[in-house]
mmCIF file of C-alpha atoms in Angstrom:
data_model
loop_
_atom_site.group_PDB
_atom_site.id
_atom_site.type_symbol
_atom_site.label_atom_id
_atom_site.label_comp_id
_atom_site.label_asym_id
_atom_site.label_seq_id
_atom_site.Cartn_x
_atom_site.Cartn_y
_atom_site.Cartn_z
ATOM 1 C CA UNK P 1087 0.036 0.107 0.074
ATOM 2 C CA UNK P 1088 2.805 2.162 0.472
ATOM 3 C CA UNK P 1089 3.943 1.958 -3.358
ATOM 4 C CA UNK P 1090 2.021 3.301 -6.434
ATOM 5 C CA UNK P 1091 -1.585 3.228 -5.848
ATOM 6 C CA UNK P 1092 -3.827 1.139 -8.611
ATOM 7 C CA UNK P 1093 -5.273 2.948 -11.399
ATOM 8 C CA UNK P 1094 -8.909 3.073 -11.722
ATOM 9 C CA UNK P 1095 -8.372 1.282 -15.069
ATOM 10 C CA UNK P 1096 -6.466 -1.222 -13.370
ATOM 11 C CA UNK P 1097 -9.084 -1.885 -10.888
ATOM 12 C CA UNK P 1098 -11.772 -1.945 -13.638
ATOM 13 C CA UNK P 1099 -9.982 -4.725 -15.496
ATOM 14 C CA UNK P 1100 -9.522 -6.694 -12.459
ATOM 15 C CA UNK P 1101 -13.343 -6.628 -11.825
ATOM 16 C CA UNK P 1102 -14.257 -7.577 -15.280
ATOM 17 C CA UNK P 1103 -11.593 -10.358 -15.684
ATOM 18 C CA UNK P 1104 -13.040 -11.793 -12.390
ATOM 19 C CA UNK P 1105 -16.665 -11.426 -13.802
ATOM 20 C CA UNK P 1106 -15.610 -13.036 -17.210
ATOM 21 C CA UNK P 1107 -13.778 -15.992 -15.693
ATOM 22 C CA UNK P 1108 -16.888 -16.965 -13.545
ATOM 23 C CA UNK P 1109 -18.984 -16.594 -16.521
ATOM 24 C CA UNK P 1110 -16.622 -19.035 -18.499
ATOM 25 C CA UNK P 1111 -16.916 -21.556 -15.486
ATOM 26 C CA UNK P 1112 -20.870 -21.406 -15.557
ATOM 27 C CA UNK P 1113 -21.038 -21.645 -19.155
ATOM 28 C CA UNK P 1114 -19.200 -24.911 -19.059
ATOM 29 C CA UNK P 1115 -21.346 -26.440 -16.543
ATOM 30 C CA UNK P 1116 -24.778 -25.297 -17.272
ATOM 31 C CA UNK P 1117 -26.832 -27.329 -19.831
ATOM 32 C CA UNK P 1118 -30.060 -25.772 -21.290
ATOM 33 C CA UNK P 1119 -33.198 -28.097 -20.524
ATOM 34 C CA UNK P 1120 -33.840 -28.610 -24.166
ATOM 35 C CA UNK P 1121 -30.297 -29.857 -25.113
ATOM 36 C CA UNK P 1122 -30.154 -32.157 -21.776
ATOM 37 C CA UNK P 1123 -29.689 -35.912 -22.324
ATOM 38 C CA UNK P 1124 -30.483 -38.547 -20.295
ATOM 39 C CA UNK P 1125 -27.160 -38.737 -18.542
ATOM 40 C CA UNK P 1126 -26.811 -35.084 -17.778
ATOM 41 C CA UNK P 1127 -28.224 -32.778 -15.092
ATOM 42 C CA UNK P 1128 -29.641 -29.690 -15.565
ATOM 43 C CA UNK P 1129 -28.236 -27.199 -13.258
ATOM 44 C CA UNK P 1130 -30.635 -24.939 -11.150
ATOM 45 C CA UNK P 1131 -30.368 -21.420 -13.071
ATOM 46 C CA UNK P 1132 -31.445 -18.988 -10.392
ATOM 47 C CA UNK P 1133 -28.207 -17.510 -9.716
ATOM 48 C CA UNK P 1134 -27.652 -15.722 -12.754
ATOM 49 C CA UNK P 1135 -29.399 -12.627 -11.043
ATOM 50 C CA UNK P 1136 -26.535 -12.848 -8.353
ATOM 51 C CA UNK P 1137 -24.198 -12.996 -11.066
ATOM 52 C CA UNK P 1138 -25.360 -9.963 -12.562
ATOM 53 C CA UNK P 1139 -25.400 -7.999 -9.583
ATOM 54 C CA UNK P 1140 -21.893 -8.865 -9.181
ATOM 55 C CA UNK P 1141 -21.185 -7.426 -12.587
ATOM 56 C CA UNK P 1142 -23.051 -4.159 -11.505
ATOM 57 C CA UNK P 1143 -20.700 -4.065 -8.652
ATOM 58 C CA UNK P 1144 -17.856 -3.430 -11.532
ATOM 59 C CA UNK P 1145 -19.454 -0.830 -13.242
ATOM 60 C CA UNK P 1146 -16.727 1.376 -14.981
ATOM 61 C CA UNK P 1147 -18.804 4.576 -14.468
ATOM 62 C CA UNK P 1148 -17.464 4.665 -11.256
ATOM 63 C CA UNK P 1149 -15.280 7.637 -10.240
ATOM 64 C CA UNK P 1150 -11.921 7.371 -9.203
ATOM 65 C CA UNK P 1151 -9.743 10.250 -8.093
ATOM 66 C CA UNK P 1152 -6.172 9.642 -9.149
ATOM 67 C CA UNK P 1153 -3.740 10.428 -6.176
ATOM 68 C CA UNK P 1154 -6.328 9.984 -3.144
ATOM 69 C CA UNK P 1155 -5.546 6.500 -1.636
ATOM 70 C CA UNK P 1156 -8.441 6.591 0.354
ATOM 71 C CA UNK P 1157 -11.026 6.679 -2.512
ATOM 72 C CA UNK P 1158 -8.634 3.859 -4.093
ATOM 73 C CA UNK P 1159 -8.864 1.683 -1.471
ATOM 74 C CA UNK P 1160 -12.488 1.840 -1.104
ATOM 75 C CA UNK P 1161 -12.923 0.643 -4.789
ATOM 76 C CA UNK P 1162 -10.508 -2.073 -4.040
ATOM 77 C CA UNK P 1163 -12.354 -3.487 -0.872
ATOM 78 C CA UNK P 1164 -15.509 -3.201 -2.897
ATOM 79 C CA UNK P 1165 -13.854 -5.230 -5.978
ATOM 80 C CA UNK P 1166 -12.690 -7.862 -3.304
ATOM 81 C CA UNK P 1167 -16.417 -8.030 -1.782
ATOM 82 C CA UNK P 1168 -17.860 -8.503 -5.390
ATOM 83 C CA UNK P 1169 -15.214 -11.456 -5.897
ATOM 84 C CA UNK P 1170 -16.048 -12.864 -2.691
ATOM 85 C CA UNK P 1171 -19.606 -12.902 -3.397
ATOM 86 C CA UNK P 1172 -18.789 -14.377 -6.779
ATOM 87 C CA UNK P 1173 -16.996 -17.112 -5.271
ATOM 88 C CA UNK P 1174 -19.788 -17.911 -2.699
ATOM 89 C CA UNK P 1175 -22.281 -18.050 -5.707
ATOM 90 C CA UNK P 1176 -20.044 -20.889 -7.415
ATOM 91 C CA UNK P 1177 -19.909 -22.686 -4.224
ATOM 92 C CA UNK P 1178 -23.807 -22.686 -4.168
ATOM 93 C CA UNK P 1179 -24.028 -23.612 -7.590
ATOM 94 C CA UNK P 1180 -21.588 -26.452 -7.081
ATOM 95 C CA UNK P 1181 -23.734 -27.796 -4.099
ATOM 96 C CA UNK P 1182 -26.796 -27.715 -6.114
ATOM 97 C CA UNK P 1183 -24.999 -29.661 -8.848
ATOM 98 C CA UNK P 1184 -24.264 -32.346 -6.454
ATOM 99 C CA UNK P 1185 -27.734 -32.265 -5.133
ATOM 100 C CA UNK P 1186 -29.009 -32.618 -9.059
ATOM 101 C CA UNK P 1187 -27.045 -35.526 -9.457
ATOM 102 C CA UNK P 1188 -27.642 -37.497 -6.540
ATOM 103 C CA UNK P 1189 -31.426 -36.840 -7.143
ATOM 104 C CA UNK P 1190 -30.709 -38.283 -10.766
ATOM 105 C CA UNK P 1191 -28.537 -41.408 -9.390
ATOM 106 C CA UNK P 1192 -31.576 -42.167 -7.237
ATOM 107 C CA UNK P 1193 -33.882 -42.508 -10.176
ATOM 108 C CA UNK P 1194 -35.866 -39.231 -9.264
ATOM 109 C CA UNK P 1195 -36.664 -36.881 -12.203
ATOM 110 C CA UNK P 1196 -37.635 -33.092 -11.219
ATOM 111 C CA UNK P 1197 -37.957 -30.274 -13.689
ATOM 112 C CA UNK P 1198 -36.003 -27.118 -13.657
ATOM 113 C CA UNK P 1199 -38.524 -25.436 -11.603
ATOM 114 C CA UNK P 1200 -38.801 -28.329 -9.159
ATOM 115 C CA UNK P 1201 -35.317 -28.136 -8.638
ATOM 116 C CA UNK P 1202 -34.678 -24.218 -8.164
ATOM 117 C CA UNK P 1203 -37.480 -24.881 -5.328
ATOM 118 C CA UNK P 1204 -35.566 -27.763 -3.903
ATOM 119 C CA UNK P 1205 -34.325 -26.028 -0.411
ATOM 120 C CA UNK P 1206 -31.460 -27.741 1.303
ATOM 121 C CA UNK P 1207 -32.139 -27.795 5.225
ATOM 122 C CA UNK P 1208 -29.500 -25.653 6.732
ATOM 123 C CA UNK P 1209 -27.155 -27.235 9.402
ATOM 124 C CA UNK P 1210 -23.729 -26.598 10.885
ATOM 125 C CA UNK P 1211 -22.858 -30.260 10.858
ATOM 126 C CA UNK P 1212 -24.173 -33.482 9.832
ATOM 127 C CA UNK P 1213 -22.852 -36.538 11.630
ATOM 128 C CA UNK P 1214 -23.125 -39.824 10.104
ATOM 129 C CA UNK P 1215 -22.670 -42.909 12.676
ATOM 130 C CA UNK P 1216 -21.538 -45.751 10.445
ATOM 131 C CA UNK P 1217 -23.609 -49.067 11.694
ATOM 132 C CA UNK P 1218 -24.805 -52.201 10.542
ATOM 133 C CA UNK P 1219 -27.875 -54.376 10.749
ATOM 134 C CA UNK P 1220 -26.064 -56.701 13.905
ATOM 135 C CA UNK P 1221 -25.331 -53.564 16.127
ATOM 136 C CA UNK P 1222 -28.774 -52.797 17.586
ATOM 137 C CA UNK P 1223 -27.034 -53.163 21.080
ATOM 138 C CA UNK P 1224 -24.381 -50.795 19.892
ATOM 139 C CA UNK P 1225 -26.852 -48.248 18.907
ATOM 140 C CA UNK P 1226 -28.602 -48.186 21.931
ATOM 141 C CA UNK P 1227 -25.374 -47.641 23.857
ATOM 142 C CA UNK P 1228 -25.202 -44.398 22.006
ATOM 143 C CA UNK P 1229 -28.629 -43.380 22.723
ATOM 144 C CA UNK P 1230 -27.956 -43.980 26.419
ATOM 145 C CA UNK P 1231 -24.632 -41.897 26.418
ATOM 146 C CA UNK P 1232 -23.623 -39.224 24.160
ATOM 147 C CA UNK P 1233 -26.352 -39.162 21.631
ATOM 148 C CA UNK P 1234 -29.730 -37.159 22.602
ATOM 149 C CA UNK P 1235 -32.827 -39.007 21.350
ATOM 150 C CA UNK P 1236 -36.446 -38.061 20.753
ATOM 151 C CA UNK P 1237 -37.351 -34.606 21.346
ATOM 152 C CA UNK P 1238 -33.978 -33.714 22.724
ATOM 153 C CA UNK P 1239 -32.576 -34.903 19.137
ATOM 154 C CA UNK P 1240 -34.875 -32.615 17.171
ATOM 155 C CA UNK P 1241 -34.086 -29.597 19.659
ATOM 156 C CA UNK P 1242 -30.418 -30.281 18.666
ATOM 157 C CA UNK P 1243 -30.941 -30.079 15.120
ATOM 158 C CA UNK P 1244 -33.289 -27.027 15.125
ATOM 159 C CA UNK P 1245 -31.617 -24.679 17.554
ATOM 160 C CA UNK P 1246 -27.795 -25.793 17.002
ATOM 161 C CA UNK P 1247 -27.816 -27.194 13.431
ATOM 162 C CA UNK P 1248 -26.387 -30.575 14.631
ATOM 163 C CA UNK P 1249 -28.051 -33.192 12.521
ATOM 164 C CA UNK P 1250 -27.003 -36.882 14.005
ATOM 165 C CA UNK P 1251 -27.891 -40.062 11.679
ATOM 166 C CA UNK P 1252 -27.220 -43.766 11.895
ATOM 167 C CA UNK P 1253 -25.768 -44.324 8.579
ATOM 168 C CA UNK P 1254 -27.068 -47.867 6.865
ATOM 169 C CA UNK P 1255 -28.111 -49.227 3.717
ATOM 170 C CA UNK P 1256 -30.150 -52.324 2.873
ATOM 171 C CA UNK P 1257 -29.604 -56.152 2.843
ATOM 172 C CA UNK P 1258 -29.258 -58.300 -0.164
ATOM 173 C CA UNK P 1259 -32.434 -59.395 0.419
ATOM 174 C CA UNK P 1260 -34.732 -56.213 0.035
ATOM 175 C CA UNK P 1261 -37.834 -56.127 2.199
ATOM 176 C CA UNK P 1262 -36.251 -58.961 3.963
ATOM 177 C CA UNK P 1263 -35.993 -59.593 8.049
ATOM 178 C CA UNK P 1264 -33.227 -57.441 8.830
ATOM 179 C CA UNK P 1265 -34.396 -54.309 6.783
ATOM 180 C CA UNK P 1266 -37.566 -54.591 8.473
ATOM 181 C CA UNK P 1267 -36.174 -54.672 11.998
ATOM 182 C CA UNK P 1268 -34.451 -51.359 10.784
ATOM 183 C CA UNK P 1269 -37.618 -50.032 9.606
ATOM 184 C CA UNK P 1270 -39.354 -50.502 13.331
ATOM 185 C CA UNK P 1271 -36.410 -49.192 14.875
ATOM 186 C CA UNK P 1272 -36.240 -46.124 12.814
ATOM 187 C CA UNK P 1273 -40.068 -45.589 13.276
ATOM 188 C CA UNK P 1274 -39.198 -45.611 16.816
ATOM 189 C CA UNK P 1275 -36.276 -43.334 17.125
ATOM 190 C CA UNK P 1276 -36.497 -41.615 13.513
ATOM 191 C CA UNK P 1277 -32.533 -41.451 13.579
ATOM 192 C CA UNK P 1278 -31.708 -43.333 10.381
ATOM 193 C CA UNK P 1279 -30.210 -42.061 6.829
ATOM 194 C CA UNK P 1280 -31.136 -45.327 4.528
ATOM 195 C CA UNK P 1281 -28.742 -45.407 1.640
ATOM 196 C CA UNK P 1282 -29.223 -46.843 -1.403
ATOM 197 C CA UNK P 1283 -26.552 -49.622 -0.872
ATOM 198 C CA UNK P 1284 -26.243 -53.055 -0.003
ATOM 199 C CA UNK P 1285 -24.540 -53.505 3.613
ATOM 200 C CA UNK P 1286 -21.223 -55.539 3.650
ATOM 201 C CA UNK P 1287 -17.899 -54.900 5.278
ATOM 202 C CA UNK P 1288 -15.742 -54.948 2.164
ATOM 203 C CA UNK P 1289 -18.347 -52.208 0.431
ATOM 204 C CA UNK P 1290 -17.348 -49.567 3.207
ATOM 205 C CA UNK P 1291 -15.536 -47.195 0.468
ATOM 206 C CA UNK P 1292 -18.739 -47.433 -1.496
ATOM 207 C CA UNK P 1293 -20.967 -46.460 1.675
ATOM 208 C CA UNK P 1294 -18.886 -43.775 2.561
ATOM 209 C CA UNK P 1295 -19.102 -42.096 -0.895
ATOM 210 C CA UNK P 1296 -22.606 -42.597 -0.680
ATOM 211 C CA UNK P 1297 -23.047 -41.089 2.611
ATOM 212 C CA UNK P 1298 -21.462 -37.783 1.695
ATOM 213 C CA UNK P 1299 -23.413 -37.861 -1.796
ATOM 214 C CA UNK P 1300 -26.628 -38.534 -0.066
ATOM 215 C CA UNK P 1301 -25.953 -35.837 2.706
ATOM 216 C CA UNK P 1302 -25.422 -32.979 0.597
ATOM 217 C CA UNK P 1303 -28.727 -33.680 -1.196
ATOM 218 C CA UNK P 1304 -30.377 -33.174 1.967
ATOM 219 C CA UNK P 1305 -28.638 -30.670 4.224
ATOM 220 C CA UNK P 1306 -26.609 -27.669 3.345
ATOM 221 C CA UNK P 1307 -24.350 -28.115 6.168
ATOM 222 C CA UNK P 1308 -20.930 -26.397 6.790
ATOM 223 C CA UNK P 1309 -19.260 -29.751 7.591
ATOM 224 C CA UNK P 1310 -19.791 -33.390 6.897
ATOM 225 C CA UNK P 1311 -18.613 -35.828 9.559
ATOM 226 C CA UNK P 1312 -18.311 -40.074 9.754
ATOM 227 C CA UNK P 1313 -18.156 -41.845 12.941
ATOM 228 C CA UNK P 1314 -18.233 -45.489 14.004
ATOM 229 C CA UNK P 1315 -20.958 -47.115 16.378
ATOM 230 C CA UNK P 1316 -18.377 -47.853 18.789
ATOM 231 C CA UNK P 1317 -16.499 -44.503 19.418
ATOM 232 C CA UNK P 1318 -17.400 -41.967 22.200
ATOM 233 C CA UNK P 1319 -17.959 -38.417 21.245
ATOM 234 C CA UNK P 1320 -18.138 -35.302 23.044
ATOM 235 C CA UNK P 1321 -20.820 -32.800 21.022
ATOM 236 C CA UNK P 1322 -19.830 -29.635 22.604
ATOM 237 C CA UNK P 1323 -15.885 -30.476 22.191
ATOM 238 C CA UNK P 1324 -16.640 -31.156 18.616
ATOM 239 C CA UNK P 1325 -18.539 -28.292 17.935
ATOM 240 C CA UNK P 1326 -15.840 -25.779 19.191
ATOM 241 C CA UNK P 1327 -13.443 -27.614 17.466
ATOM 242 C CA UNK P 1328 -14.998 -27.443 14.066
ATOM 243 C CA UNK P 1329 -16.043 -23.928 14.770
ATOM 244 C CA UNK P 1330 -12.125 -23.066 14.574
ATOM 245 C CA UNK P 1331 -12.127 -23.605 10.815
ATOM 246 C CA UNK P 1332 -15.459 -22.611 9.571
ATOM 247 C CA UNK P 1333 -14.003 -19.553 7.683
ATOM 248 C CA UNK P 1334 -11.752 -21.758 5.605
ATOM 249 C CA UNK P 1335 -12.209 -23.521 2.492
ATOM 250 C CA UNK P 1336 -11.510 -27.047 1.652
ATOM 251 C CA UNK P 1337 -10.932 -28.399 5.041
ATOM 252 C CA UNK P 1338 -10.364 -32.239 5.977
ATOM 253 C CA UNK P 1339 -9.967 -32.944 10.052
ATOM 254 C CA UNK P 1340 -9.212 -36.098 12.035
ATOM 255 C CA UNK P 1341 -6.389 -37.864 13.434
ATOM 256 C CA UNK P 1342 -3.982 -38.261 10.595
ATOM 257 C CA UNK P 1343 -1.613 -41.322 10.218
ATOM 258 C CA UNK P 1344 0.310 -43.155 7.431
ATOM 259 C CA UNK P 1345 0.256 -46.587 8.343
ATOM 260 C CA UNK P 1346 2.035 -49.685 6.236
ATOM 261 C CA UNK P 1347 0.607 -51.045 2.958
ATOM 262 C CA UNK P 1348 -0.388 -54.724 3.626
ATOM 263 C CA UNK P 1349 0.020 -57.204 0.925
ATOM 264 C CA UNK P 1350 -0.938 -60.302 2.755
ATOM 265 C CA UNK P 1351 -4.151 -61.739 2.172
ATOM 266 C CA UNK P 1352 -3.987 -63.116 5.646
ATOM 267 C CA UNK P 1353 -3.917 -59.562 7.127
ATOM 268 C CA UNK P 1354 -7.136 -57.736 8.695
ATOM 269 C CA UNK P 1355 -6.491 -54.488 6.425
ATOM 270 C CA UNK P 1356 -4.905 -56.395 3.332
ATOM 271 C CA UNK P 1357 -4.795 -54.073 0.338
ATOM 272 C CA UNK P 1358 -5.149 -55.698 -3.033
ATOM 273 C CA UNK P 1359 -3.845 -52.927 -4.831
ATOM 274 C CA UNK P 1360 -0.763 -52.599 -2.683
ATOM 275 C CA UNK P 1361 1.557 -52.891 -5.806
ATOM 276 C CA UNK P 1362 0.148 -48.875 -6.390
ATOM 277 C CA UNK P 1363 2.145 -47.853 -3.514
ATOM 278 C CA UNK P 1364 5.419 -48.759 -4.773
ATOM 279 C CA UNK P 1365 7.717 -51.351 -3.081
ATOM 280 C CA UNK P 1366 7.216 -53.486 -0.017
ATOM 281 C CA UNK P 1367 7.218 -51.949 3.114
ATOM 282 C CA UNK P 1368 5.836 -48.512 1.748
ATOM 283 C CA UNK P 1369 3.285 -46.483 3.577
ATOM 284 C CA UNK P 1370 0.114 -44.832 2.609
ATOM 285 C CA UNK P 1371 -0.179 -41.120 2.014
ATOM 286 C CA UNK P 1372 -1.323 -39.188 5.062
ATOM 287 C CA UNK P 1373 -4.866 -39.579 5.938
ATOM 288 C CA UNK P 1374 -7.516 -39.650 8.855
ATOM 289 C CA UNK P 1375 -8.089 -42.614 10.694
ATOM 290 C CA UNK P 1376 -11.493 -44.158 9.999
ATOM 291 C CA UNK P 1377 -13.073 -44.058 13.287
ATOM 292 C CA UNK P 1378 -13.796 -40.472 12.774
ATOM 293 C CA UNK P 1379 -13.514 -37.467 10.219
ATOM 294 C CA UNK P 1380 -14.756 -34.410 8.998
ATOM 295 C CA UNK P 1381 -14.619 -32.674 6.044
ATOM 296 C CA UNK P 1382 -16.393 -29.234 4.877
ATOM 297 C CA UNK P 1383 -19.063 -28.568 2.749
ATOM 298 C CA UNK P 1384 -17.171 -27.825 -0.920
ATOM 299 C CA UNK P 1385 -15.357 -31.248 -0.235
ATOM 300 C CA UNK P 1386 -18.403 -33.109 0.403
ATOM 301 C CA UNK P 1387 -19.774 -31.468 -2.890
ATOM 302 C CA UNK P 1388 -16.819 -32.651 -5.022
ATOM 303 C CA UNK P 1389 -17.166 -36.227 -3.722
ATOM 304 C CA UNK P 1390 -20.954 -36.071 -4.832
ATOM 305 C CA UNK P 1391 -20.229 -34.524 -8.287
ATOM 306 C CA UNK P 1392 -17.213 -36.880 -8.853
ATOM 307 C CA UNK P 1393 -18.692 -39.741 -7.200
ATOM 308 C CA UNK P 1394 -18.846 -42.079 -10.320
ATOM 309 C CA UNK P 1395 -15.208 -42.043 -10.848
ATOM 310 C CA UNK P 1396 -13.638 -41.835 -7.425
ATOM 311 C CA UNK P 1397 -11.351 -45.142 -7.014
ATOM 312 C CA UNK P 1398 -12.113 -47.158 -3.740
ATOM 313 C CA UNK P 1399 -9.394 -49.099 -2.084
ATOM 314 C CA UNK P 1400 -9.776 -51.940 0.225
ATOM 315 C CA UNK P 1401 -9.892 -49.167 3.380
ATOM 316 C CA UNK P 1402 -12.457 -46.666 3.372
ATOM 317 C CA UNK P 1403 -10.130 -44.282 5.240
ATOM 318 C CA UNK P 1404 -7.468 -45.042 2.189
ATOM 319 C CA UNK P 1405 -10.321 -44.131 -0.309
ATOM 320 C CA UNK P 1406 -11.203 -40.942 1.205
ATOM 321 C CA UNK P 1407 -7.947 -39.530 1.779
ATOM 322 C CA UNK P 1408 -7.115 -40.635 -2.015
ATOM 323 C CA UNK P 1409 -10.194 -38.751 -3.216
ATOM 324 C CA UNK P 1410 -8.524 -35.559 -1.510
ATOM 325 C CA UNK P 1411 -4.891 -36.021 -2.223
ATOM 326 C CA UNK P 1412 -4.744 -34.480 -5.534
ATOM 327 C CA UNK P 1413 -6.651 -31.322 -4.398
ATOM 328 C CA UNK P 1414 -5.864 -27.748 -2.532
ATOM 329 C CA UNK P 1415 -6.933 -29.307 0.798
ATOM 330 C CA UNK P 1416 -5.670 -28.312 4.183
ATOM 331 C CA UNK P 1417 -5.304 -31.376 6.490
ATOM 332 C CA UNK P 1418 -5.906 -30.723 10.037
ATOM 333 C CA UNK P 1419 -4.137 -33.122 12.723
ATOM 334 C CA UNK P 1420 -6.664 -33.079 15.584
ATOM 335 C CA UNK P 1421 -5.336 -35.235 18.019
ATOM 336 C CA UNK P 1422 -7.961 -34.907 20.557
ATOM 337 C CA UNK P 1423 -10.285 -36.816 18.118
ATOM 338 C CA UNK P 1424 -8.360 -40.011 18.981
ATOM 339 C CA UNK P 1425 -7.950 -39.945 22.762
ATOM 340 C CA UNK P 1426 -7.704 -43.341 24.369
ATOM 341 C CA UNK P 1427 -10.397 -44.799 26.700
ATOM 342 C CA UNK P 1428 -9.842 -44.189 30.530
ATOM 343 C CA UNK P 1429 -7.748 -43.247 31.986
ATOM 344 C CA UNK P 1430 -6.385 -41.453 29.100
ATOM 345 C CA UNK P 1431 -9.481 -39.489 28.273
ATOM 346 C CA UNK P 1432 -10.327 -39.243 32.333
ATOM 347 C CA UNK P 1433 -6.894 -37.665 32.870
ATOM 348 C CA UNK P 1434 -7.310 -35.161 30.012
ATOM 349 C CA UNK P 1435 -10.616 -34.461 31.223
ATOM 350 C CA UNK P 1436 -9.350 -33.632 34.600
ATOM 351 C CA UNK P 1437 -6.835 -31.156 33.324
ATOM 352 C CA UNK P 1438 -9.117 -29.294 31.487
ATOM 353 C CA UNK P 1439 -8.515 -30.863 28.112
ATOM 354 C CA UNK P 1440 -11.839 -32.787 27.460
ATOM 355 C CA UNK P 1441 -11.513 -34.748 24.172
ATOM 356 C CA UNK P 1442 -13.488 -34.783 21.269
ATOM 357 C CA UNK P 1443 -13.616 -38.675 20.846
ATOM 358 C CA UNK P 1444 -12.120 -41.827 22.759
ATOM 359 C CA UNK P 1445 -11.559 -45.469 21.588
ATOM 360 C CA UNK P 1446 -9.044 -48.396 21.903
ATOM 361 C CA UNK P 1447 -6.534 -48.305 18.991
ATOM 362 C CA UNK P 1448 -6.361 -52.099 19.463
ATOM 363 C CA UNK P 1449 -9.779 -52.688 18.967
ATOM 364 C CA UNK P 1450 -10.343 -49.690 16.189
ATOM 365 C CA UNK P 1451 -13.274 -48.499 18.435
ATOM 366 C CA UNK P 1452 -13.982 -48.953 22.044
ATOM 367 C CA UNK P 1453 -13.397 -52.766 23.083
ATOM 368 C CA UNK P 1454 -16.750 -54.301 24.106
ATOM 369 C CA UNK P 1455 -18.579 -51.031 23.474
ATOM 370 C CA UNK P 1456 -21.862 -52.071 24.505
ATOM 371 C CA UNK P 1457 -20.912 -52.954 27.908
ATOM 372 C CA UNK P 1458 -18.012 -49.939 28.333
ATOM 373 C CA UNK P 1459 -19.567 -46.902 26.380
ATOM 374 C CA UNK P 1460 -21.367 -45.772 29.836
ATOM 375 C CA UNK P 1461 -18.113 -46.403 31.651
ATOM 376 C CA UNK P 1462 -16.198 -44.065 29.230
ATOM 377 C CA UNK P 1463 -19.020 -41.720 29.095
ATOM 378 C CA UNK P 1464 -19.240 -41.347 32.817
ATOM 379 C CA UNK P 1465 -15.442 -40.906 32.862
ATOM 380 C CA UNK P 1466 -14.689 -38.784 29.935
ATOM 381 C CA UNK P 1467 -18.003 -37.246 29.408
ATOM 382 C CA UNK P 1468 -18.458 -33.044 29.240
ATOM 383 C CA UNK P 1469 -21.693 -33.421 30.703
ATOM 384 C CA UNK P 1470 -25.025 -33.065 29.210
ATOM 385 C CA UNK P 1471 -25.301 -29.475 29.067
ATOM 386 C CA UNK P 1472 -21.859 -28.504 27.379
ATOM 387 C CA UNK P 1473 -23.172 -28.842 23.583
ATOM 388 C CA UNK P 1474 -25.816 -26.141 24.541
ATOM 389 C CA UNK P 1475 -23.127 -23.475 25.791
ATOM 390 C CA UNK P 1476 -21.567 -23.649 22.488
ATOM 391 C CA UNK P 1477 -21.819 -20.329 20.433
ATOM 392 C CA UNK P 1478 -21.595 -21.029 16.675
#
C-alpha cells in the first residue's frame, strides 16, 4: 500500500476479468433444458441474477480520483467483496449440482422449476454414524450416553444445527427380516439415514461415498462428519473444534496417520492393490483414521459430483484420503479426536482438556463398546449441557 496506488483502469480490468472467469466456468457447466440428455443434469439457474448483481458492482462509471489512496482503497475493497460474492455463488452452484446428480442417481426426475424450489435444510454439521444390521445394541449404547434421542435430538437439530443419523443401507434381500427390523427401529427413534446400498464390510468405501453424496442432497451443512458406532463423542467439544475452521475452505479434519500398506491376504487390513503404492514396506499417504473424520462443505460436494470416477481402495479411510490427495486441501491433525479410553481421556478431562472422541486403537473402536460405552461416558463425558453452551 506504500507503493504506487492502483489506477482506476487497473481496478476495472481486474473486476471484469474476475466476472468473465466466473461466467466462463458457469457456461461450461450449465446445460440448457432443451439440450439435456438422459445422462446430464440441468443445473439450477436461479443464481444468474446474483452474477448480474456482481457485474453491476464492477460498473465502469465509478469515479476514481487519482492520487487519493482512500478513494482507491475503497474501490479495491468493493472489488474484493464482489469477487467474494462470486466465489460464494459458485460454491452454492456446486452444491446444487451435487444435489441434482444425487437426485438423478436415485432414479428421481424433476423439472428445472422443481429443482429450483428444492431447498436444502441448513445445518452446522451432519454427523453420520456408520452402523450395521447386527449393531442394534451398539446403537442403543449411544442413545443412552452421548447421543440425544427423541425431542432432544430434534431440538439439537433445530436450535444448534447439529444433525445426527445412523447410516445404513439395505440387505441383499430387500424387504427381508433385517430391513424390517431397521424400519421398526427407525419408526421408534427416527434417527436413521438409509442409503441405496447393499451392506457389507468390504463395501465401506462405496458406503462412505454414498453417505456424503446423500447427505449433501438433503442438508446444506458447513461440515459433514463420519464416525463409527463404537466411538465415544463429546458433542460440545466437537462443535468448538469444527467452529475454529468454519471460515476456511476445503478442510479435512481427523487424526492423521500413515500406516503400512499390507500386502498379505491374511492381514486384517489387506490392500489388494498394494502394488500401486510402490515397493514392499511402503506406507500410505497421510490420511485421517477411519474411526472419525470431518470434511467441509465444498469437499463433500466434490465427492458427490465426481462420485462415479472416484476409485475405491479396500479401506474406506484410505479411499477418502486418495479422493482428496490431489486437491488444494488443508489437512488438520486434530489429536483430541483420537484419545484413548480411561484412564487417558479421564486424565485429560480432569486437566481441562476434554477430548472430542475416545476409543481403543487395539480394537479400532471401544473394546466391548456395548458394555463399556457408559463407563467411558461417565469418566470422560463433558456433561449433558456442554453442547448447548457452545456459541456457533
